[in-house]
Coordinates of C-alpha atoms in Angstrom, one line a residue:
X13 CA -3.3 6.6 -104.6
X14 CA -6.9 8.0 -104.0
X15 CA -9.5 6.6 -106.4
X16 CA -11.9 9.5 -107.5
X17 CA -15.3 9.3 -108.4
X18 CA -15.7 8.5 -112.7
X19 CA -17.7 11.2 -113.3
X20 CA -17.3 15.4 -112.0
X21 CA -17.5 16.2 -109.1
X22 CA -21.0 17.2 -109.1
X23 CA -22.5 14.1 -109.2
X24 CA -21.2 13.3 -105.8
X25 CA -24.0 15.7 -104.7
X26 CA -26.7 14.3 -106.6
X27 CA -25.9 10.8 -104.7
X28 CA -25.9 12.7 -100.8
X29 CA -29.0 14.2 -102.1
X30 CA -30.4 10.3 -102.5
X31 CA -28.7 9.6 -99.3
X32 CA -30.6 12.1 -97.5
X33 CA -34.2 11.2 -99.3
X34 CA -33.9 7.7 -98.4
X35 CA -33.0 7.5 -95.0
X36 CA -34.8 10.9 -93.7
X37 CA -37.2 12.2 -96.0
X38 CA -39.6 9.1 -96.8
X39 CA -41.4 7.7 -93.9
X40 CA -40.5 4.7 -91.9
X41 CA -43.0 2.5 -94.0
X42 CA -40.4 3.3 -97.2
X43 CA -37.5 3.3 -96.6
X44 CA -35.9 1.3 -99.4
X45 CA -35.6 -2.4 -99.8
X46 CA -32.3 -4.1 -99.8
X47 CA -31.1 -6.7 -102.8
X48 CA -28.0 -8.3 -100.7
X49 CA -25.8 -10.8 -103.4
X50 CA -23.5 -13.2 -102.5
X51 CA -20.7 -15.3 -104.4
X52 CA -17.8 -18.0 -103.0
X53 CA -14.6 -17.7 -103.8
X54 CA -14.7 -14.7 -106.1
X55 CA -11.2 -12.9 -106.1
X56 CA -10.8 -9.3 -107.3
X57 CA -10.9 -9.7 -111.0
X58 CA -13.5 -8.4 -112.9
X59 CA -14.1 -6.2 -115.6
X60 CA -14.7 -3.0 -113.6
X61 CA -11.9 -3.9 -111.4
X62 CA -9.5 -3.3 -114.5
X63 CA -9.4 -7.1 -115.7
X64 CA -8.7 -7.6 -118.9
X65 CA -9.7 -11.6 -119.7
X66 CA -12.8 -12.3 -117.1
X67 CA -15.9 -11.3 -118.9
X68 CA -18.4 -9.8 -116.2
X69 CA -21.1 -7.8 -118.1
X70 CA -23.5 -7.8 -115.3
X71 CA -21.4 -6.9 -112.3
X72 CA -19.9 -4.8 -114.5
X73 CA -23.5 -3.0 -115.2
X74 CA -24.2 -2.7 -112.0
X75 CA -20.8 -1.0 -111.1
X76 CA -21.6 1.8 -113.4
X77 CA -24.8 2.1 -110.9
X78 CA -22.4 2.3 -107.4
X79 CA -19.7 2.4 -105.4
X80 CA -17.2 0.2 -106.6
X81 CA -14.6 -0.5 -103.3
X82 CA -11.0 -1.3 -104.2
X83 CA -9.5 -1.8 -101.4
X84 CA -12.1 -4.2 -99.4
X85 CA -11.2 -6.8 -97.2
X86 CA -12.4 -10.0 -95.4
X87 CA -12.4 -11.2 -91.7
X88 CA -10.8 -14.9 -92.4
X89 CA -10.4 -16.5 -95.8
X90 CA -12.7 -19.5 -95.3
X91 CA -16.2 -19.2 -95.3
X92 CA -18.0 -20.2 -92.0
X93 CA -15.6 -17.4 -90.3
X94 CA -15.7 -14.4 -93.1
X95 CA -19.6 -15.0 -93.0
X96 CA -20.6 -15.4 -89.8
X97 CA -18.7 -12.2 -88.7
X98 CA -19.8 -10.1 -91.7
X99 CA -23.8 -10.9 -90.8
X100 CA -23.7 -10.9 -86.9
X101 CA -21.3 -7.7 -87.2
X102 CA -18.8 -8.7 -84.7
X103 CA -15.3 -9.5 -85.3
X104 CA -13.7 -12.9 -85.0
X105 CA -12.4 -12.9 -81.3
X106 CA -15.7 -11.7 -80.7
X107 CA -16.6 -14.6 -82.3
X108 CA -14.5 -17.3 -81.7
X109 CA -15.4 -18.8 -84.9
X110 CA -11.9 -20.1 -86.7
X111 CA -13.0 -23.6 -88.6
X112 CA -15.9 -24.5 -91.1
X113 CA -18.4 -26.6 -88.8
X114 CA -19.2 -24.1 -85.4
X115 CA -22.4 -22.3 -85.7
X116 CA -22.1 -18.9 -84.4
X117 CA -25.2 -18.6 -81.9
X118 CA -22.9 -21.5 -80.0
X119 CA -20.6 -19.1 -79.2
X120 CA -22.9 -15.9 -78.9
X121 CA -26.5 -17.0 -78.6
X122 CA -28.8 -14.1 -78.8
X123 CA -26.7 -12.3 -81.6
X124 CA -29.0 -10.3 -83.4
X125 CA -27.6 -10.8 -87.1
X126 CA -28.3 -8.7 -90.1
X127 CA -30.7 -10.0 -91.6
X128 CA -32.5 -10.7 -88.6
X129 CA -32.1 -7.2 -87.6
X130 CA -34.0 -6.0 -90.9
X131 CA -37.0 -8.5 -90.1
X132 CA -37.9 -6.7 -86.5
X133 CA -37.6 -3.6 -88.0
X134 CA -40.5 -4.8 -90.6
X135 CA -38.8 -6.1 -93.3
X136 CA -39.6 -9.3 -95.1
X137 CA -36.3 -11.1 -95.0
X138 CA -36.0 -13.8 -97.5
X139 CA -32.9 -16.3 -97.9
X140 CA -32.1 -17.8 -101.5
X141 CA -29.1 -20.0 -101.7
X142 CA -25.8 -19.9 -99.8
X143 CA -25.9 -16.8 -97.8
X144 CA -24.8 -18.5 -94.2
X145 CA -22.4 -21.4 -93.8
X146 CA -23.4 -25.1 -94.2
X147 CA -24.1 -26.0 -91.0
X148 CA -25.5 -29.6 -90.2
X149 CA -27.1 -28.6 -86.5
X150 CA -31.0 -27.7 -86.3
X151 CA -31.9 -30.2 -89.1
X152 CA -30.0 -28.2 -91.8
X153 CA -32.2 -25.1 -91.2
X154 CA -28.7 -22.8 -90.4
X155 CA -30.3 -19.4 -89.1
X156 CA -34.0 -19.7 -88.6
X157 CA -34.2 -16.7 -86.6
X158 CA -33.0 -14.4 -90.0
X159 CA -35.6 -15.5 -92.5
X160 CA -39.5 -13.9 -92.1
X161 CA -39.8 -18.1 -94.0
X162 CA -38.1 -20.9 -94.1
X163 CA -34.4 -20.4 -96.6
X164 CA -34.4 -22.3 -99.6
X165 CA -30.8 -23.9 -101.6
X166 CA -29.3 -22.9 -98.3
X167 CA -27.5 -25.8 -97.6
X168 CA -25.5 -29.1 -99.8
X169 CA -21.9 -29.6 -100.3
X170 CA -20.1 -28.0 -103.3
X171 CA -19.3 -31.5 -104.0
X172 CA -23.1 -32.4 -105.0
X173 CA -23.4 -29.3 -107.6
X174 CA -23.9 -32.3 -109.9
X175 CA -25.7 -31.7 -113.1
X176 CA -29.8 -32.4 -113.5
X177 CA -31.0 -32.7 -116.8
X178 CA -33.9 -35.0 -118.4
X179 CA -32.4 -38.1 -120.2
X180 CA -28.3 -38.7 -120.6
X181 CA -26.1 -36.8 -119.8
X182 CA -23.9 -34.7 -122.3
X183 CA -19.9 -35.5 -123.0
X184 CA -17.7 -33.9 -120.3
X185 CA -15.0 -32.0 -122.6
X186 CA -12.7 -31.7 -119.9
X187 CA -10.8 -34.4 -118.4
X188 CA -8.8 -32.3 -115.9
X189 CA -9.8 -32.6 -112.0
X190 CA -11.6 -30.2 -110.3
X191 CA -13.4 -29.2 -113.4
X192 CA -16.1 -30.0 -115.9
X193 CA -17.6 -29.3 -118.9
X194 CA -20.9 -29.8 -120.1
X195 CA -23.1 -28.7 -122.8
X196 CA -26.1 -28.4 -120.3
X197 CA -28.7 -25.3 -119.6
X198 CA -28.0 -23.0 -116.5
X199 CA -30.9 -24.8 -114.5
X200 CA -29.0 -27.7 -114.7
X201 CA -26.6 -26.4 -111.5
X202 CA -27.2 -25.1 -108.0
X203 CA -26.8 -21.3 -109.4
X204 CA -29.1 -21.6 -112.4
X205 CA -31.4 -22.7 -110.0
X206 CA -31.2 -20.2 -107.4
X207 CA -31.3 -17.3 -109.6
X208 CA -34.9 -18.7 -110.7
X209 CA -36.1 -18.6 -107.5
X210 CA -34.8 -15.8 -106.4
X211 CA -36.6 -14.4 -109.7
X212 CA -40.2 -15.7 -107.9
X213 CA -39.3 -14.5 -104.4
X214 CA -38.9 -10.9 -105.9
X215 CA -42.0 -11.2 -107.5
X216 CA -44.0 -12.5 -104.4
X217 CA -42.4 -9.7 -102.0
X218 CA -42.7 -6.9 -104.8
X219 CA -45.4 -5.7 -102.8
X220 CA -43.6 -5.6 -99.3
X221 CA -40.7 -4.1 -97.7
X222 CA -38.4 -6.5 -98.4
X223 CA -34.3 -7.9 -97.4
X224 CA -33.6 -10.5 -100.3
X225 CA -30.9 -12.1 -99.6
X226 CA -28.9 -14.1 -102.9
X227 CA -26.5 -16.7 -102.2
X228 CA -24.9 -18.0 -105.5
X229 CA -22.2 -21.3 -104.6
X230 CA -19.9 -20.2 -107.7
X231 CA -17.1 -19.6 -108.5
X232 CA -16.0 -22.2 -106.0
X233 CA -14.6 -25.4 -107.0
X234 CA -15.3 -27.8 -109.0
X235 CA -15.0 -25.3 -111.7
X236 CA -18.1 -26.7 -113.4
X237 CA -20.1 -24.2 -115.3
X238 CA -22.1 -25.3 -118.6
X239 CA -20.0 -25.3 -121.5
X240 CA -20.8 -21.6 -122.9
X241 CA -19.3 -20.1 -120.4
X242 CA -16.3 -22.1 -120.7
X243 CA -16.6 -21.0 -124.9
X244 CA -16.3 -17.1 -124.1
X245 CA -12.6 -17.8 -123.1
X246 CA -9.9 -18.9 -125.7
X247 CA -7.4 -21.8 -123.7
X248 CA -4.7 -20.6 -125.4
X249 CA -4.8 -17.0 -124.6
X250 CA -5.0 -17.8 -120.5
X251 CA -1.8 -17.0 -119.3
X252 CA -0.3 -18.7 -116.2
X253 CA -0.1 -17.5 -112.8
X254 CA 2.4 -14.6 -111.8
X255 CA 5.1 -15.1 -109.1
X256 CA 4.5 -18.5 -109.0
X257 CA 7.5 -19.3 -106.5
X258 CA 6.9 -18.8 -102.5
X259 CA 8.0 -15.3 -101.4
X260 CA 11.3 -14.7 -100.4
X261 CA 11.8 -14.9 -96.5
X262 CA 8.3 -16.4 -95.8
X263 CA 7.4 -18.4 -92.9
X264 CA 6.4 -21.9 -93.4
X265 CA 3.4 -20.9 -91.2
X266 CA 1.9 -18.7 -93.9
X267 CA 1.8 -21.0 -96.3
X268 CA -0.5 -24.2 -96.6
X269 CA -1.3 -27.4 -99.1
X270 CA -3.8 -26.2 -100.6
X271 CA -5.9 -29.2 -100.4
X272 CA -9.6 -27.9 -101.6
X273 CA -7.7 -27.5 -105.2
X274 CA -4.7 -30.2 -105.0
X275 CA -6.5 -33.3 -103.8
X276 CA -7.7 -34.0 -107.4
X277 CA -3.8 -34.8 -107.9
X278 CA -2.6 -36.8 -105.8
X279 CA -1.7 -39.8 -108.5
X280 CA 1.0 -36.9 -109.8
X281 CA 4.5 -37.3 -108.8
X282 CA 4.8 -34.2 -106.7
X283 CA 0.8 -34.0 -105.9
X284 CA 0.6 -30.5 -108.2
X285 CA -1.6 -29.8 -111.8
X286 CA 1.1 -30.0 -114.5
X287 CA 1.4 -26.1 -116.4
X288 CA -1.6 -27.6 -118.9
X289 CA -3.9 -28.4 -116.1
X290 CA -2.9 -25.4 -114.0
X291 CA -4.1 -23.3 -117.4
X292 CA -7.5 -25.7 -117.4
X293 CA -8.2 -25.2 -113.6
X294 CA -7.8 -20.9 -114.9
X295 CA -9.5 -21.7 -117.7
X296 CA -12.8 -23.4 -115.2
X297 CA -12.4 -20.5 -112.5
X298 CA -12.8 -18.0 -114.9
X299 CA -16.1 -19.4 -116.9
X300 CA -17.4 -20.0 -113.0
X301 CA -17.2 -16.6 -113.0
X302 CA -18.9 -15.5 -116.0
X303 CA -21.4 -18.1 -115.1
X304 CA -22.1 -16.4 -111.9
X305 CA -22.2 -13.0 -113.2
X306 CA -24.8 -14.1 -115.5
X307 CA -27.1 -15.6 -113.2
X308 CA -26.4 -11.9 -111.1
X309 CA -27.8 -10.2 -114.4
X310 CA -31.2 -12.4 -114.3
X311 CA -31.7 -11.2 -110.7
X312 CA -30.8 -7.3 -111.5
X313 CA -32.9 -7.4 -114.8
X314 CA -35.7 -8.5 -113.1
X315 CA -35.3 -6.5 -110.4
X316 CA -35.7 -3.4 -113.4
X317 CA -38.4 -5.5 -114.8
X318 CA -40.4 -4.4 -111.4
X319 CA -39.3 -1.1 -111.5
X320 CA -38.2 -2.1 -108.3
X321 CA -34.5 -0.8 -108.6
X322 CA -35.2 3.1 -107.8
X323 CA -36.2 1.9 -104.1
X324 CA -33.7 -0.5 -103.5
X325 CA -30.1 -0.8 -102.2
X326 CA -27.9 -3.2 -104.0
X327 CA -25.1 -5.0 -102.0
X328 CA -22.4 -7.8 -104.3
X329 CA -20.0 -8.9 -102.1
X330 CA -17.5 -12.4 -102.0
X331 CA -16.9 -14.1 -98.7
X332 CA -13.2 -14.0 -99.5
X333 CA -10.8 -14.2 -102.2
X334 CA -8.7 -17.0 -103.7
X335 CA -5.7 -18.0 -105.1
X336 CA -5.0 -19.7 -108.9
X337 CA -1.3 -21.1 -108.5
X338 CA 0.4 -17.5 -107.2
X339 CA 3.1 -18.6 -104.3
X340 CA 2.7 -22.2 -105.1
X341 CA -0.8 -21.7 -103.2
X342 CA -4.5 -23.1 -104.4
X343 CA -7.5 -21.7 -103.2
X344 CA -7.6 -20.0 -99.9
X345 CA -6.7 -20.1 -95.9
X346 CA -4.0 -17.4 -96.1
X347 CA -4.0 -13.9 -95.2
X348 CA -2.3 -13.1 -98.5
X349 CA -3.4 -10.3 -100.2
X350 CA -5.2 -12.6 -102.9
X351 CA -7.1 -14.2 -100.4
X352 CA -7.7 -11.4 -98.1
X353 CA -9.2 -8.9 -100.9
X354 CA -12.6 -9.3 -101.8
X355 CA -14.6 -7.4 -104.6
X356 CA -17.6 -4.8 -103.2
X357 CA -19.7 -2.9 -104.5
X358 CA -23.0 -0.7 -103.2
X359 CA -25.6 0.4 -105.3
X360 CA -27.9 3.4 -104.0
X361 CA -31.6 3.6 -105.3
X362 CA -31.6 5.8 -108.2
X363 CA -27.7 6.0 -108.4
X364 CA -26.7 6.5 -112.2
X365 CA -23.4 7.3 -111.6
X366 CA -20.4 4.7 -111.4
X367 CA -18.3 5.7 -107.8
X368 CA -14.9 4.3 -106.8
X369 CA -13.1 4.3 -103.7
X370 CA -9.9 3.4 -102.3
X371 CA -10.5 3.4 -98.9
X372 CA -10.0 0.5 -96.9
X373 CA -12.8 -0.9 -95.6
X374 CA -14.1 -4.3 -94.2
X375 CA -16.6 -6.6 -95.2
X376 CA -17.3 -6.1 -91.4
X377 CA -18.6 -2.5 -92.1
X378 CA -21.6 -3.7 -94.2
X379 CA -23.9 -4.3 -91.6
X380 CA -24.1 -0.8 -89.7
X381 CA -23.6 0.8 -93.6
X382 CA -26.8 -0.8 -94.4
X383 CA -28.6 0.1 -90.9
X384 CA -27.1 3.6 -91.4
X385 CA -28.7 4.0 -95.5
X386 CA -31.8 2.7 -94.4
X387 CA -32.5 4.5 -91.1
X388 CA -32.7 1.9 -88.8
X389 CA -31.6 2.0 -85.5
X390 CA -28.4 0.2 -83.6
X391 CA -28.9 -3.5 -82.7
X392 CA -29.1 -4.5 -79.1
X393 CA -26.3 -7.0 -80.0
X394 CA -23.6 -4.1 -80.9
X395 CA -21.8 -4.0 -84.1
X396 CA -17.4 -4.0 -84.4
X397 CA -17.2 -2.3 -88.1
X398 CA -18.0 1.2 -89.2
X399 CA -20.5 2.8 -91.6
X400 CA -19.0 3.2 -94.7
X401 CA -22.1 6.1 -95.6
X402 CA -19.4 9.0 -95.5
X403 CA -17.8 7.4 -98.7
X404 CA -20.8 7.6 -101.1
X405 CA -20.5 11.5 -99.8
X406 CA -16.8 11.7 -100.9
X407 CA -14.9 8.8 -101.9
X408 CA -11.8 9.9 -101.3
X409 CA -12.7 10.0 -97.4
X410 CA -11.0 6.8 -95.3
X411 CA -13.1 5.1 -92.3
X412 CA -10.5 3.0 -90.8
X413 CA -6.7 2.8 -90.7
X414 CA -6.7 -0.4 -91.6
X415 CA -8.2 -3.9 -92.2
X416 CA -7.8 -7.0 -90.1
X417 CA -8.3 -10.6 -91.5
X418 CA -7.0 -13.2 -89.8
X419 CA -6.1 -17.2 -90.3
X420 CA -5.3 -20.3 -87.9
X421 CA -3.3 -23.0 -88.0
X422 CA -3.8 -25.9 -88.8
X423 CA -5.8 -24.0 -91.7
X424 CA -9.0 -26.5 -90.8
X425 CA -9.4 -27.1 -87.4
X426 CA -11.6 -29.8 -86.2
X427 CA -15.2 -28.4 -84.9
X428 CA -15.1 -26.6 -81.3
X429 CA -10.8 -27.3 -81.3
X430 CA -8.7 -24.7 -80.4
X431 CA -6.1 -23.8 -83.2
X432 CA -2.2 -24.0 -82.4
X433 CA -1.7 -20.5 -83.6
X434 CA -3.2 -18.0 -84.9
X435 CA -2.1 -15.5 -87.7
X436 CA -3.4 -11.9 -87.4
X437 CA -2.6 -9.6 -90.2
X438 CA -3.4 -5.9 -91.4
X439 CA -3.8 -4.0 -94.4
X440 CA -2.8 -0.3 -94.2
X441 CA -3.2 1.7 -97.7
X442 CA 0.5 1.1 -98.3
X443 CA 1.7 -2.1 -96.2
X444 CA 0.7 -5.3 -95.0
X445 CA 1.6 -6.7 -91.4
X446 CA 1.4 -10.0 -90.0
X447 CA 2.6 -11.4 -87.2
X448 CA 2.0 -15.1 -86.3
X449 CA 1.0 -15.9 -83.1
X450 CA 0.5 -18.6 -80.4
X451 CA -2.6 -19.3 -79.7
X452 CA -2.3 -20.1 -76.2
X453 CA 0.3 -17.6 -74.6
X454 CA 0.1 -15.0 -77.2
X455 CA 3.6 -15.1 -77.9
X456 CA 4.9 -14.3 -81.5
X457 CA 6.0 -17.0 -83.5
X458 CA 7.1 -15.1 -87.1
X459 CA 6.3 -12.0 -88.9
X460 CA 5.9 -10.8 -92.2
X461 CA 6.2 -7.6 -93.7
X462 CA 5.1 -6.1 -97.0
X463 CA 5.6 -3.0 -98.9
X464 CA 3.0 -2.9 -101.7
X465 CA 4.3 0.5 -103.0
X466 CA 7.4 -1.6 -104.5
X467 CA 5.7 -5.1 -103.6
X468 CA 1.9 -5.4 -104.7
X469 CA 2.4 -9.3 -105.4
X470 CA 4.1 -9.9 -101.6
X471 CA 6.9 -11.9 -103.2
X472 CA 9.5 -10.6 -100.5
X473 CA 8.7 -10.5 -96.8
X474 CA 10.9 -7.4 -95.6
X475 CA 10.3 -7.8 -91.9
X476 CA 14.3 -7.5 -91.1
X477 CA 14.9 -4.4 -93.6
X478 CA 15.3 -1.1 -92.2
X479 CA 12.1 -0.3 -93.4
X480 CA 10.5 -3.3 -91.2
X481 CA 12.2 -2.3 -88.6
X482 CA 11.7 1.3 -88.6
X483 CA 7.7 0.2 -89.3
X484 CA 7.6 -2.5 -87.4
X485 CA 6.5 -1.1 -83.8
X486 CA 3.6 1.4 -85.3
X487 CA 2.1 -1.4 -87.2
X488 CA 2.1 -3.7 -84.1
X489 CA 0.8 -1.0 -82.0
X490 CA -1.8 -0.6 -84.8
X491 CA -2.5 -4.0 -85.0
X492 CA -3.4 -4.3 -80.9
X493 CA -5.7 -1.2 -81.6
X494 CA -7.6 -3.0 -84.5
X495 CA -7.9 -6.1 -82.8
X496 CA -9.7 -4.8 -79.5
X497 CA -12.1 -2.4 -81.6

């Protein structure tokens, strides 16, 4: 089904017309600034993605402002690999990025990433919080060569999102691992934090061309937000995950422990939350969330505040998706559709207009979108996605057959290790494809088939039907043609 834009058709020309005064009519010196937000671990439900329980005002907001992308998809559900392809702009066997610790300029030195690319074309590029991965080389600096100075909450351990406040520390309300809940002020936690600074930064480069670059750690685990956010949700009114069984016909290869989530239960008899602490660990994830979305509303508001918002592009985007129980699976490092989905969305300067789009697209194809909106010419380095401009001209265009995200096995493979095998799967608008692979000779250890048209959930791999097999060789052929893009 193709998503239309909210409003008539009409307005579609009012946003080329921005389009076209942004990246041709204003000269070099203005073309427009670029807001670029990040969160971990945020799957696709929000309130302007149709969600009824999450409360998201603020991304919400600024999807009334944009292009809202349904159908948007990450590189590999774990964050060094989804991140570093997304800012160097190459894909992951360009790469050869598949575990947490490897920094990419090991593997392809003189990469020129994106925000890097936005400093030598004059921009001031600024870096506050999580925006690359948490790498421990260079003295904990991670990219040095992307910042214009020195990034800032850039690097801890989720682990350490303890909270600082002046005297003792408030009663936890919740006893359940993984979470916490505290009656304690934003500032107390990483996020809080980093939305003040990034407050100041805007304010110290509202002068200057600028690349502000957002990095909030949340909604990733420990689901830890302070207590109010935990109040805007009723316990008793969280239902449990759907399709909570493994999928019919699934190979044990897709499917993993889930350790990120499960390790704070490994005193229970089978190592799994019982149903009250599965609802708790919702219950967390979801105030994470609306914790999150508030400290995104400091940073817009400001950003109107300076009357900054008519010059500058808007990017909110999630490294890659998660999963709450669904399958029997915790957190992420599948190439389910629940991890592999990501919310997007793109705001234009001056956009008034909410757009959606059903096109698939890559998290991949942000980098040349941005260099395309804002006029700036190729990278030396090269760039694997696609500009995904034609969309804000008519949504209901497509860029790409289909999405690639990838996962290895083991799921966490030690630093520099090659993994036993490696999972490559794709996203057409009405199936997904995956075939498991060797990672040595290539060879195909199991596939997996699924029809979202009468499967959206992927509770029944089909690969042996008549339908797999009358699919099967296109979506192979299709995958090959992805992969060596």
């Amino acid at each position: 089904m193709t998503v239309q834009a909210t409003k008539p058709v009409a307005n579609f020309f009012i946003v080329c017309l921005f389009i076209i005064f942004i990246t041709s009519c204003l000269p070099a010196a203005e073309k427009p600034n670029v807001l670029f937000i990040a969160v971990d671990d945020l799957r696709v439900e929000l309130g302007c993605y149709g969600d009824t329980v999450v409360k998201s005002p603020n991304l919400d907001q600024l999807a009334s402002r944009g292009l809202l992308f349904e159908r948007a998809y990450c590189q590999q559900a774990v964050c060094n690999p989804s991140r570093a392809s997304m800012l160097t702009g190459l894909g992951l066997d360009t790469l050869q990025i598949h575990d947490l610790p490897t920094h990419f300029r090991e593997r392809v030195p003189n990469v020129i990433t994106l925000p890097q690319h936005f400093m030598q074309s004059g921009y001031e590029t600024r870096d506050i919080g999580k925006i690359f991965h948490n790498w421990i080389q260079d003295d904990y600096k991670g990219d040095p060569a992307s910042w214009s100075v020195p990034a800032v909450m850039h690097f801890n351990s989720h682990g350490n999102d303890k909270p600082l406040v002046e005297g003792k520390l408030p009663k936890n309300h919740s006893d359940v691992p993984r979470t916490e809940m505290l009656d304690v002020p934003d500032e107390a936690y990483f996020d809080g934090r980093i939305a003040q600074l990034a407050v100041e930064a805007m304010n110290e480069i509202k002068e200057e061309q600028f690349f502000l670059a957002v990095g909030f750690w949340k909604p990733h685990a420990p689901f830890n937000p302070p207590k109010k956010y935990w109040d805007l949700y009723e316990r008793s009114e969280i239902e449990l995950a759907m399709n909570r069984e493994k999928p019919a016909n699934v190979p044990e290869i897709a499917m993993h422990d889930g350790r990120e989530i499960r390790r704070g239960f490994k005193d229970r008899p089978d190592g799994r939350p019982t149903l009250d602490e599965e609802r708790a660990l919702r219950h967390g994830y979801y105030a994470a969330t609306s914790f999150v979305d508030a400290q995104i509303g400091k940073v817009l508001d400001e950003l109107d505040r300076l009357q900054l918002r008519e010059e500058t592009i808007v990017v909110f985007w999630s490294d890659h998706g998660f999963h709450l129980g669904e399958k029997t699976l915790w957190a992420k490092t599948s190439n389910f559709e629940l991890d592999a989905r990501v919310p997007m969305i793109i705001s234009l300067p001056g956009q008034t207009e909410a757009m959606r789009t059903s096109a698939i697209v890559e998290l991949l194809d942000v980098y040349p979108t941005l260099v395309d909106l804002c006029g700036l010419d190729q990278p030396a380095s090269g760039l694997e996605g696609v500009s995904l401009r034609p969309l804000f001209e008519n949504p209901a265009e497509s860029v790409k057959p289909a999405a690639l995200t990838q996962h290895c096995r083991p799921a966490y493979p030690k630093a520099g290790e090659d993994p036993e095998a490696m999972g490559y799967s794709i996203r057409t608008p009405r199936f997904r494809y995956t075939e498991w692979r060797d990672f040595n000779d290539g060879s195909v250890l199991a596939a997996e088939f699924y029809d979202h048209e009468k499967d959206p959930q992927e509770m029944k791999n089909i690969i042996g039907s008549n339908l797999g097999k009358q699919e099967q060789p296109k979506l192979h052929a299709l995958l090959e043609k992805t992969r060596s893009r």
